[in-house]
GROMACS .gro file of C-alpha atoms in nm:
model
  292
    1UNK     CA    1  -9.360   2.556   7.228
    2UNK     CA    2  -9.495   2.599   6.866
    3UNK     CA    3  -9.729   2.399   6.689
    4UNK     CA    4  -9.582   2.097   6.462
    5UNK     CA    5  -9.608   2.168   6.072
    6UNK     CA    6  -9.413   2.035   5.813
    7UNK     CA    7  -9.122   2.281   5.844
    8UNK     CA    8  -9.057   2.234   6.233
    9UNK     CA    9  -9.184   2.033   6.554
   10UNK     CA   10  -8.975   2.216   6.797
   11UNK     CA   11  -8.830   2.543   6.802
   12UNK     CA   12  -8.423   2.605   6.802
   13UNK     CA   13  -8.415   2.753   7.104
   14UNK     CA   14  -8.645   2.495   7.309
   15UNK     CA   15  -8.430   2.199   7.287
   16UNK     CA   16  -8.275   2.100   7.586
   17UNK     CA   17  -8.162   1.737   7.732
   18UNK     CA   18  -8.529   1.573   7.799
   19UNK     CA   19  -8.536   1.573   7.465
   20UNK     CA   20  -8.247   1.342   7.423
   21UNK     CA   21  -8.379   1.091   7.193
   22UNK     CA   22  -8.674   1.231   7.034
   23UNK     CA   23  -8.685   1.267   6.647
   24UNK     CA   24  -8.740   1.592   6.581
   25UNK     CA   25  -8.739   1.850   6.311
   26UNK     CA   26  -8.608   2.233   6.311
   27UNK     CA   27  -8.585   2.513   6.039
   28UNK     CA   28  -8.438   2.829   6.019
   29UNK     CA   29  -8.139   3.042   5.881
   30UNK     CA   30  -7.796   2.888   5.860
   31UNK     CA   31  -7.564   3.111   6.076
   32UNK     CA   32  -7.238   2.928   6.054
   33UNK     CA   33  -7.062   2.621   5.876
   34UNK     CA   34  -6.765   2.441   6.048
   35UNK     CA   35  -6.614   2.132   5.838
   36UNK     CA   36  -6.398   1.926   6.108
   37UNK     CA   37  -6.288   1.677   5.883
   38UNK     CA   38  -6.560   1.408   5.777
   39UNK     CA   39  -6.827   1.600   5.973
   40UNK     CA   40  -7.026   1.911   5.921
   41UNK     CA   41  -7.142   2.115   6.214
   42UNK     CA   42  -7.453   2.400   6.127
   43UNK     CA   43  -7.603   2.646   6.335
   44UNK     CA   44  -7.943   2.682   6.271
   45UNK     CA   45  -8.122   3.016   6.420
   46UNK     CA   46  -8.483   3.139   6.437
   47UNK     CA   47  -8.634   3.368   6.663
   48UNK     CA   48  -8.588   3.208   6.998
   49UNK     CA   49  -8.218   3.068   6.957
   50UNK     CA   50  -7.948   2.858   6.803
   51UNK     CA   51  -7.922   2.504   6.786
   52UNK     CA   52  -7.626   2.273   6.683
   53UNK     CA   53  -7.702   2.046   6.379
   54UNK     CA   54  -7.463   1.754   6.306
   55UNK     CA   55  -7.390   1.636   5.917
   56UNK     CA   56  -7.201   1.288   5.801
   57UNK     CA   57  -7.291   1.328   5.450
   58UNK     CA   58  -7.153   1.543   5.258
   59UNK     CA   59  -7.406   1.586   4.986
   60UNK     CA   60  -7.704   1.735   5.229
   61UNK     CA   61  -7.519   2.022   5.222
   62UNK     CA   62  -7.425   2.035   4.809
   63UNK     CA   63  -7.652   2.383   4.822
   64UNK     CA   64  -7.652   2.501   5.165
   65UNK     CA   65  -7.459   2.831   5.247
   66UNK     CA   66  -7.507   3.057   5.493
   67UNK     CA   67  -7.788   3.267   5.568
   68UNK     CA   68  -8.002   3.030   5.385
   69UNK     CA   69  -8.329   2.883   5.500
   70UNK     CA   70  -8.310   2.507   5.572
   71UNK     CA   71  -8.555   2.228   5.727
   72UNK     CA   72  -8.348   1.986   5.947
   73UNK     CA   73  -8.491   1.649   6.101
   74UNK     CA   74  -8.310   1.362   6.300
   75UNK     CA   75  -8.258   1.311   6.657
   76UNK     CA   76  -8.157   1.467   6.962
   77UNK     CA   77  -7.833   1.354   7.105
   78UNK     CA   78  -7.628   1.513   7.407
   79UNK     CA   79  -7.296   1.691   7.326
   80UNK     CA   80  -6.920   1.498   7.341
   81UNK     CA   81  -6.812   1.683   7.698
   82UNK     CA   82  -6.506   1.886   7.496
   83UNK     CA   83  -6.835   2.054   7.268
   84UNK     CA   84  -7.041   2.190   7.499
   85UNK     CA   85  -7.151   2.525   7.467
   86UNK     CA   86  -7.272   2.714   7.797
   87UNK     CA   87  -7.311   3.049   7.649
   88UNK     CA   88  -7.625   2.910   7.448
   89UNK     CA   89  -7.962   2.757   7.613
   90UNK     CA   90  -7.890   2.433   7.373
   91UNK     CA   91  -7.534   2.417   7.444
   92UNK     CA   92  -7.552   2.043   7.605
   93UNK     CA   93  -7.766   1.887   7.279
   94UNK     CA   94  -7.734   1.892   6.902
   95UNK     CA   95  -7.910   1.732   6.649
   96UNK     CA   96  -7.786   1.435   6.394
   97UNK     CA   97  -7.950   1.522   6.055
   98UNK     CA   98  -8.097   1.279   5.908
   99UNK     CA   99  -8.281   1.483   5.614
  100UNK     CA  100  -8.217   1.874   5.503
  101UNK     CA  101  -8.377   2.044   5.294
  102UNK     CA  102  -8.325   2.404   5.129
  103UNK     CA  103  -8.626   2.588   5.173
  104UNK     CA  104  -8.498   2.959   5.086
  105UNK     CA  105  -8.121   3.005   4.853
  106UNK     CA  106  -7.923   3.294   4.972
  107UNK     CA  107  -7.642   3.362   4.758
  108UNK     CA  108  -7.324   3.262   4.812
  109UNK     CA  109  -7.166   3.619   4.883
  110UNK     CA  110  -7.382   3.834   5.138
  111UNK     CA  111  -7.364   4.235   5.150
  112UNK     CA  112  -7.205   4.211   5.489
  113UNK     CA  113  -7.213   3.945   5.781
  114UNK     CA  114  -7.529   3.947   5.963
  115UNK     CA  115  -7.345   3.881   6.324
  116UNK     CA  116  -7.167   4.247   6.260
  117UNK     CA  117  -7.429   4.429   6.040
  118UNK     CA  118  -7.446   4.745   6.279
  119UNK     CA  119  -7.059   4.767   6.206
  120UNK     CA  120  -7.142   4.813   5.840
  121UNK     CA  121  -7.276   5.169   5.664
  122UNK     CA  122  -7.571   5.263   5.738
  123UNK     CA  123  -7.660   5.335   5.356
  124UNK     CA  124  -7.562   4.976   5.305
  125UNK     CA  125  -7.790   4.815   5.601
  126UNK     CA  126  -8.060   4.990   5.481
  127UNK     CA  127  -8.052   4.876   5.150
  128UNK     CA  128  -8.048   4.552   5.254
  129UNK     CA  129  -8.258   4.594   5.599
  130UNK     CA  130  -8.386   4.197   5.579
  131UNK     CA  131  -8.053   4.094   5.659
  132UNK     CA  132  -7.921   4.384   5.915
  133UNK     CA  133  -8.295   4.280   6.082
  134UNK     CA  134  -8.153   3.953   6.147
  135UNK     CA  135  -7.885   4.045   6.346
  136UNK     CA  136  -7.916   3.941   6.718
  137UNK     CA  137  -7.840   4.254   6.857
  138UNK     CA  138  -8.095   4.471   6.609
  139UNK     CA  139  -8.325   4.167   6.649
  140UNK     CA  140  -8.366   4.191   7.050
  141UNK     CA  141  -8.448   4.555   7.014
  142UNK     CA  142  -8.697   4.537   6.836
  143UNK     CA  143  -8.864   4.281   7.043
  144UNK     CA  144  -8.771   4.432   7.373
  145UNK     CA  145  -8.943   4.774   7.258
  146UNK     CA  146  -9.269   4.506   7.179
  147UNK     CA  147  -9.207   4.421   7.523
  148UNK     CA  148  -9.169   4.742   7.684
  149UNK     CA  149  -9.511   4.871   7.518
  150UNK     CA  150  -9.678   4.560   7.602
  151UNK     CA  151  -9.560   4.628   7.962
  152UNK     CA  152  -9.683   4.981   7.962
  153UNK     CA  153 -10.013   4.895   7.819
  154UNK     CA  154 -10.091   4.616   8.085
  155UNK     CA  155 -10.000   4.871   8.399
  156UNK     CA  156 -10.183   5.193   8.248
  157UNK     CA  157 -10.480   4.937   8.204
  158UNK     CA  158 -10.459   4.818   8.509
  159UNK     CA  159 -10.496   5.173   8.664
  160UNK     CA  160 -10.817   5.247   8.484
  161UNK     CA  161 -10.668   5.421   8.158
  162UNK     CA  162 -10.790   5.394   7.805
  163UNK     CA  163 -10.561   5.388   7.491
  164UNK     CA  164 -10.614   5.614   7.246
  165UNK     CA  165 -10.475   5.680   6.906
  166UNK     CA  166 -10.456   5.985   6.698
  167UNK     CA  167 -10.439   6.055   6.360
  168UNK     CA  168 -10.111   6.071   6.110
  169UNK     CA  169 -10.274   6.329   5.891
  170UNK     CA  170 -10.370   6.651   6.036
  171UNK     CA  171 -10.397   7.039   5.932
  172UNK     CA  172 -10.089   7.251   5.920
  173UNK     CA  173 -10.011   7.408   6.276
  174UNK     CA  174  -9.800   7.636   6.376
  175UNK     CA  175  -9.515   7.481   6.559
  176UNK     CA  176  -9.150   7.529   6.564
  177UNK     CA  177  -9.011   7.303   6.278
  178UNK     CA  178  -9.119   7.263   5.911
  179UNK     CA  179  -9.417   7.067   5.840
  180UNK     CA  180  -9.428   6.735   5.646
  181UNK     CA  181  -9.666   6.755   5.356
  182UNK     CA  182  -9.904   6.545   5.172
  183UNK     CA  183 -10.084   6.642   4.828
  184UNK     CA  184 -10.458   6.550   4.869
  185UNK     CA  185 -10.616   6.320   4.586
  186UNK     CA  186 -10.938   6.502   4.569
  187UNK     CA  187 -10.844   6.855   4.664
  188UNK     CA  188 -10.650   6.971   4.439
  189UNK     CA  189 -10.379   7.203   4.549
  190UNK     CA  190 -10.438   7.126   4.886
  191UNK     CA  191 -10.230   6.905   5.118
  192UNK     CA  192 -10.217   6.763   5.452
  193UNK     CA  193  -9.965   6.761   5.724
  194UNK     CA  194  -9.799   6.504   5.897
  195UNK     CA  195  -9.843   6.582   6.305
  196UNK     CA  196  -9.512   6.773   6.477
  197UNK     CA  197  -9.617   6.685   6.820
  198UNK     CA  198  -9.891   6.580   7.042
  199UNK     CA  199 -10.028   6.835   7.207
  200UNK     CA  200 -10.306   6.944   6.981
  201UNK     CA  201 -10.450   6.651   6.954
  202UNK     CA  202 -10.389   6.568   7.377
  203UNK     CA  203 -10.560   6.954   7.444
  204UNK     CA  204 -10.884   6.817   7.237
  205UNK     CA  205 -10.902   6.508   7.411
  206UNK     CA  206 -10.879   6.667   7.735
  207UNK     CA  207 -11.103   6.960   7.688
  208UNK     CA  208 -11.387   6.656   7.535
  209UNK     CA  209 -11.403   6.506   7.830
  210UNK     CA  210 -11.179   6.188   7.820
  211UNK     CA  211 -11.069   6.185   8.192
  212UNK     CA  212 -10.779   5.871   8.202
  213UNK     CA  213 -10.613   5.799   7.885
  214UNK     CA  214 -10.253   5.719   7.752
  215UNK     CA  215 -10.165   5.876   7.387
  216UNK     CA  216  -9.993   5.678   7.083
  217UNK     CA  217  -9.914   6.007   6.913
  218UNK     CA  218  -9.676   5.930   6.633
  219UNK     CA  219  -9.446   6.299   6.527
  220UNK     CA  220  -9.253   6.357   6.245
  221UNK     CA  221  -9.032   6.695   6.218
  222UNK     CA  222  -8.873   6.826   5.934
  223UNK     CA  223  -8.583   7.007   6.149
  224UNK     CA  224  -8.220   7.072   6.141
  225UNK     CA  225  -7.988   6.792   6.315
  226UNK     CA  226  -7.952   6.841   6.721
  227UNK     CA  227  -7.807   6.631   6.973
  228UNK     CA  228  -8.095   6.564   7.204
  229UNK     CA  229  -8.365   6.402   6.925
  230UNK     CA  230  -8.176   6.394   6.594
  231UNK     CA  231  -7.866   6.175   6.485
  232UNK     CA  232  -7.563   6.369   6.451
  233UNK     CA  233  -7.524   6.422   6.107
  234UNK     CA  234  -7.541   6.751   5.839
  235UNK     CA  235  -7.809   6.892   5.696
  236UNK     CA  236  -8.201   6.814   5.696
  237UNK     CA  237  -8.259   6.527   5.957
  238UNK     CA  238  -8.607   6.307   5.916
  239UNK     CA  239  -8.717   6.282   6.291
  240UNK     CA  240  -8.951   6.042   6.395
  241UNK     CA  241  -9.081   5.969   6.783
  242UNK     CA  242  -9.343   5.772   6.944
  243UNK     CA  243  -9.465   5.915   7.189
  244UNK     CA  244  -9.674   5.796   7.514
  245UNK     CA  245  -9.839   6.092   7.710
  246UNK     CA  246  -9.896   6.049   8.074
  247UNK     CA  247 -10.179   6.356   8.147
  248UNK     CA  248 -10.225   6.299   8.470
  249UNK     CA  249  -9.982   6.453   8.725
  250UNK     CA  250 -10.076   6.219   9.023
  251UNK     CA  251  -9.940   5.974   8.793
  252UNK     CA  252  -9.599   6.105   8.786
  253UNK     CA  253  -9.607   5.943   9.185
  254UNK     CA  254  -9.637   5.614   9.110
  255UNK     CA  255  -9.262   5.583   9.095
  256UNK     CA  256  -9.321   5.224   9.194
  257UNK     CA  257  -9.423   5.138   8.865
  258UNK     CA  258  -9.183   5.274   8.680
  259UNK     CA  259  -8.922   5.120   8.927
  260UNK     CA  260  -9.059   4.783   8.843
  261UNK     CA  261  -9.043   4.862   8.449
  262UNK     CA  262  -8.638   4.985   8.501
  263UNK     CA  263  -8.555   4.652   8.686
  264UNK     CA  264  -8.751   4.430   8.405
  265UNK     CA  265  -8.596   4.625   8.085
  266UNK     CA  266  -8.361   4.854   8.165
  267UNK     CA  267  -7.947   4.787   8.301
  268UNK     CA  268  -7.715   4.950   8.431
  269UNK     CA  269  -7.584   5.147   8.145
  270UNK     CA  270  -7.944   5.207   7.978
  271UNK     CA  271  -7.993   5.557   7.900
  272UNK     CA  272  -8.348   5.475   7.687
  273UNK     CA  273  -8.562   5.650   8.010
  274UNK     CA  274  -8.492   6.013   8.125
  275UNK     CA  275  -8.534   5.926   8.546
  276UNK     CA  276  -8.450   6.255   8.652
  277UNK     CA  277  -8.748   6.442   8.454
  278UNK     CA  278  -8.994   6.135   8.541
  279UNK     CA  279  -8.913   6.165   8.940
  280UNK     CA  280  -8.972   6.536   8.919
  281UNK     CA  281  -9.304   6.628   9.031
  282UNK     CA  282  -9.277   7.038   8.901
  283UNK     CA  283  -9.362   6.887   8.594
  284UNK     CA  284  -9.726   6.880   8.463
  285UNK     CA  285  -9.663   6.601   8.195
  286UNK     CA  286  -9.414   6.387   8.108
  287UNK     CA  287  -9.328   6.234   7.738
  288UNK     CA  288  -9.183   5.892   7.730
  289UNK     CA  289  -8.982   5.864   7.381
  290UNK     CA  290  -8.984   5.507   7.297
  291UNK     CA  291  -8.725   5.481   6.967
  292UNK     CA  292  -8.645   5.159   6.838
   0.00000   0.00000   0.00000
């Protein structure tokens, strides 16, 4: 449920058949464009799903293409039974436009299709990373990895642990890849270093006394390209983790928790949690890395 404005009173994805009948209004990108002869059909997407808007007149649609940003209002009305659509959460309603209204132009050829962005180059999608971000697919990562933090967080609460973040810039230490530097503004000739891993900052924290705590330790490692943290291309690779530390090796028991975070986020052919080191208990710590 969102909170009526000007743009929307419902959201696309919340419209179902008790609202057969209510005037309402919707915004959001245009993801497709079917002309059947007399009558338009638009999907309109946001955030929390697609919903089928129905055109008679022609000229609402004079400067609509897709991927542009439209306001819709008109009224809910149940699906003919040969159009319904069970694979989406509005498939038994649409909505008979009364009024549209362009509130962002896209132009009229797009670097690639949104629906198969993460078939395009990667140079490409990253040039244009507004429109490979609204793909479904890149979309739903991004929020389940909000989710998946958001579950941690809760639980290690729960249990009596404290979050605590460390810093980005740090001194030079002597790990195993090359450092990332930064010039400093008011030391001249000096520069900081962007943290390789975790541990110094976890081995200060422990020997000060902090007795239950979970890391956000952000790393970034200048190193050569390797199959087990680095995509699999040549030359210098730009590696960047997040990483949550679990200190505590008691912790490591609780499998039940972790059971109930597999079963919430994770399906059969995930391969985002390594189970087999996280159900050893040889091991003194255990690093989560949560990539989006």
């Amino acid at each position: 449920m969102t909170n009526p404005n000007i743009y929307r009173t419902h959201l696309c994805g919340e419209l179902r058949e008790s609202h057969i009948g209510s005037k309402v209004r919707v915004a959001g990108w245009v993801e497709s464009i079917r002309d059947h002869g007399g009558v338009m059909f638009l999907d309109i997407r946001d955030q929390y799903g697609v919903v089928q808007v129905v055109v008679h007149d022609d000229n609402m649609l004079a400067d609509v293409n897709k991927e542009c940003t439209v306001t819709v209002s008109g009224e809910v009305v149940k699906r003919d039974e040969d159009t319904i659509n069970p694979k989406i959460e509005t498939g038994m309603v649409e909505v008979t436009a009364d009024t549209l209204t362009v509130l962002g132009k896209c132009l009229n050829v797009l670097p690639f299709e949104v629906q198969s962005s993460t078939d395009t180059k990667e140079d490409i999608r990253l040039k244009y990373r507004f429109l490979d971000l609204r793909n479904r697919k890149v979309h739903n990562n991004i929020l389940l990895r909000s989710k998946v933090i958001s579950f941690l967080r809760s639980k290690m609460t729960e249990m009596g642990f404290n979050e605590i973040n460390t810093p980005i810039l740090s001194a030079s230490s002597p790990e195993g890849a090359r450092d990332y530097l930064i010039p400093s503004r008011k030391h001249k000739g000096k520069f900081y270093a962007l943290p390789q891993a975790p541990q110094i900052f976890k081995q200060l924290l422990m020997v000060s006394g902090f007795d239950r705590y979970f890391q956000i330790a952000p790393c970034f490692r200048d190193e050569d390209a390797r199959a087990d943290r680095s995509p699999r291309t040549q030359g210098q690779t730009v590696h960047q983790a997040n990483f949550i530390s679990l200190t505590l090796r008691w912790l490591l028991q609780l499998r039940r928790t972790f059971s109930q975070l597999r079963r919430k986020f994770c399906t059969a052919y995930s391969v985002s949690f390594p189970t087999r080191r996280f159900q050893s208990r040889l091991l003194q710590e255990y690093h989560m890395q949560t990539l989006c």
